[in-house]
Every structure is written in C-alpha cells, then in structure tokens.
Short mmCIF file of C-alpha atoms and ligand atoms in Angstrom, two decimals:
data_model
loop_
_atom_site.label_atom_id
_atom_site.label_comp_id
_atom_site.label_asym_id
_atom_site.label_seq_id
_atom_site.Cartn_x
_atom_site.Cartn_y
_atom_site.Cartn_z
CA UNK A 1 0.07 -0.04 -0.04
CA UNK A 2 1.61 3.38 -1.05
CA UNK A 3 0.95 6.10 1.30
CA UNK A 4 1.37 9.89 0.69
CA UNK A 5 3.55 12.08 2.85
CA UNK A 6 0.56 13.48 4.53
CA UNK A 7 -0.82 10.15 5.38
CA UNK A 8 2.53 9.15 6.93
CA UNK A 9 2.65 12.49 8.99
CA UNK A 10 -0.91 11.68 10.27
CA UNK A 11 0.01 8.03 11.21
CA UNK A 12 3.13 9.28 13.04
CA UNK A 13 1.24 11.79 14.99
CA UNK A 14 -1.40 9.26 15.99
CA UNK A 15 1.30 6.88 17.13
CA UNK A 16 2.43 9.47 19.67
CA UNK A 17 -1.18 10.04 21.03
CA UNK A 18 -3.07 7.92 23.53
CA UNK A 19 -6.29 9.84 23.16
CA UNK A 20 -8.77 9.85 20.15
CA UNK A 21 -8.33 13.10 18.27
CA UNK A 22 -10.62 15.18 16.04
CA UNK A 23 -9.52 16.10 12.47
CA UNK A 24 -9.33 19.68 13.60
CA UNK A 25 -7.02 18.99 16.48
CA UNK A 26 -4.71 16.75 14.17
CA UNK A 27 -4.47 19.82 12.00
CA UNK A 28 -3.30 22.03 15.03
CA UNK A 29 -0.97 19.44 16.40
CA UNK A 30 0.72 19.01 13.03
CA UNK A 31 1.09 22.88 12.69
CA UNK A 32 2.70 22.94 16.17
CA UNK A 33 5.08 20.39 15.08
CA UNK A 34 6.05 22.23 11.90
CA UNK A 35 4.32 19.63 9.80
CA UNK A 36 1.39 21.71 8.54
CA UNK A 37 -0.91 20.61 5.94
CA UNK A 38 -4.38 22.05 4.99
CA UNK A 39 -7.50 20.98 6.76
CA UNK A 40 -8.88 19.47 3.65
CA UNK A 41 -5.64 17.26 3.20
CA UNK A 42 -6.08 16.16 6.75
CA UNK A 43 -9.59 14.97 6.04
CA UNK A 44 -8.77 13.44 2.56
CA UNK A 45 -5.65 11.52 4.32
CA UNK A 46 -7.89 10.30 7.17
CA UNK A 47 -10.56 9.06 4.70
CA UNK A 48 -7.78 7.13 2.80
CA UNK A 49 -6.25 5.63 5.97
CA UNK A 50 -9.87 4.68 7.14
CA UNK A 51 -10.51 2.69 3.92
CA UNK A 52 -7.15 0.99 4.50
CA UNK A 53 -8.24 -0.06 7.83
CA UNK A 54 -5.32 1.76 9.52
CA UNK A 55 -7.40 4.45 11.26
CA UNK A 56 -10.68 4.10 12.99
CA UNK A 57 -13.37 6.84 13.68
CA UNK A 58 -15.45 7.17 16.77
CA UNK A 59 -18.46 9.60 17.01
CA UNK A 60 -18.74 11.29 20.38
CA UNK A 61 -21.95 12.02 22.17
CA UNK A 62 -21.76 15.66 20.99
CA UNK A 63 -21.39 14.28 17.30
CA UNK A 64 -17.73 15.15 16.91
CA UNK A 65 -15.87 12.56 14.99
CA UNK A 66 -12.39 11.49 16.70
CA UNK A 67 -9.80 9.25 15.13
CA UNK A 68 -7.28 6.91 16.27
CA UNK A 69 -4.92 4.06 15.15
CA UNK A 70 -7.06 0.83 14.63
CA UNK A 71 -5.26 -1.85 16.58
CA UNK A 72 -6.84 -0.90 19.82
CA UNK A 73 -9.94 -3.00 20.60
CA UNK A 74 -11.39 -0.68 23.19
CA UNK A 75 -14.89 -0.02 24.30
CA UNK A 76 -16.30 2.85 26.38
CA UNK A 77 -19.09 3.75 28.75
CA UNK A 78 -20.01 7.27 27.73
CA UNK A 79 -21.72 9.86 30.04
CA UNK A 80 -24.27 11.86 28.25
CA UNK A 81 -24.25 14.44 30.68
CA UNK A 82 -20.46 15.24 31.54
CA UNK A 83 -19.24 13.58 28.47
CA UNK A 84 -16.65 11.47 30.29
CA UNK A 85 -15.64 8.12 28.54
CA UNK A 86 -14.67 5.35 30.64
CA UNK A 87 -12.74 2.61 28.94
CA UNK A 88 -14.13 -1.04 29.73
CA UNK A 89 -11.21 -3.74 29.72
CA UNK A 90 -12.59 -6.52 27.73
CA UNK A 91 -14.10 -6.99 24.45
CA UNK A 92 -17.47 -8.74 24.65
CA UNK A 93 -17.72 -9.34 20.85
CA UNK A 94 -14.36 -10.54 20.07
CA UNK A 95 -15.56 -14.22 19.36
CA UNK A 96 -18.58 -12.98 17.34
CA UNK A 97 -16.15 -10.92 15.04
CA UNK A 98 -14.23 -14.07 14.12
CA UNK A 99 -17.47 -16.09 13.51
CA UNK A 100 -18.69 -13.34 11.20
CA UNK A 101 -15.49 -13.11 9.24
CA UNK A 102 -15.75 -16.78 8.52
CA UNK A 103 -19.53 -17.02 7.87
CA UNK A 104 -19.65 -13.96 5.61
CA UNK A 105 -16.06 -14.22 4.20
CA UNK A 106 -15.76 -10.51 5.33
CA UNK A 107 -12.58 -8.96 6.29
CA UNK A 108 -13.47 -6.96 9.35
CA UNK A 109 -11.08 -4.14 10.25
CA UNK A 110 -12.67 -3.13 13.45
CA UNK A 111 -15.84 -2.90 15.19
CA UNK A 112 -17.50 -0.36 17.43
CA UNK A 113 -19.52 -0.95 20.59
CA UNK A 114 -20.34 1.77 23.06
CA UNK A 115 -22.63 2.22 26.09
CA UNK A 116 -24.45 5.49 26.73
CA UNK A 117 -25.91 6.68 30.01
CA UNK A 118 -25.08 8.63 33.20
CA UNK A 119 -21.83 8.12 35.25
CA UNK A 120 -22.06 7.58 39.05
CA UNK A 121 -21.47 11.33 39.70
CA UNK A 122 -24.07 12.57 37.28
CA UNK A 123 -26.58 10.30 38.62
CA UNK A 124 -26.25 12.02 42.00
CA UNK A 125 -26.67 15.36 40.21
CA UNK A 126 -29.88 14.06 38.48
CA UNK A 127 -31.44 12.89 41.82
CA UNK A 128 -30.78 16.36 43.60
CA UNK A 129 -32.54 18.12 40.60
ZN1 LIG B 1 -21.26 12.13 34.05
ZN1 LIG B 2 -14.10 -5.18 20.71
#
C-alpha cells in the first residue's frame, strides 16, 4: 500500500497520542510540530487511511468525530451529561467478530460498541434536581 507523505505524517502523529483526536486537532498538532498541511488534506488523508483499515473513527455523544489507530480494541461507557468516557477492559464481541469473518467471508478491520448513560457522579446530580 503506497501512502502519501501527508498520510505518513498523520500516522506518525497518531502513534504518539493516547487519546482519540478530532481532525481539527490533528491539523493543529501538525502545525505545532512544523508539519502543517491544509485541513482538507487532513480529512482526505484520514479518509484514505480509514479505507485501508489503519485508522478508525468514533463519534462522540456531541457528534464530533475522533480518530485513532485501529489496533486498539477498546470500548467505552460514555456519560451523556458530562461527556466522560470510561474504557472497559474486555471486548465482549471478540468471538462474534471471528465467527462473522468466517460465515460472511468478510475482512473486518474493526468494530464499535459503546454504552451510553449517566456516570455515578451525574446520577447524583440528577437525583438532586
Ligand atoms: Zn457524567
Ligand atoms: Zn471489541
């Protein structure tokens, strides 16, 4: 797979980050590292990397799309009130994924599974009005 220099720059940036990051923030981070590229190029490169299975996109409760490298099989409990995302340690659909790959001859790059509700702190706030 031949990658453009812009795609390489984005991959290198994502490798250094732990958190998911929005396209806008990728644009800013690259500029801070003197590796600037236009925002349109950031989006185009992310799209290409996504189709290659290198990068995965996650949509936050506020509708913002955030990106990260694909290898992480992580799932979250996301609080709709304060927006906190708590990673859950195990993947409950790992076996299902392998079954589906076989039964549908489908090459699965990644899956998403998220749980939405209120965190323990926000439940307290809710109860007190
Ligand atoms: Zn909360
Ligand atoms: Zn999983």
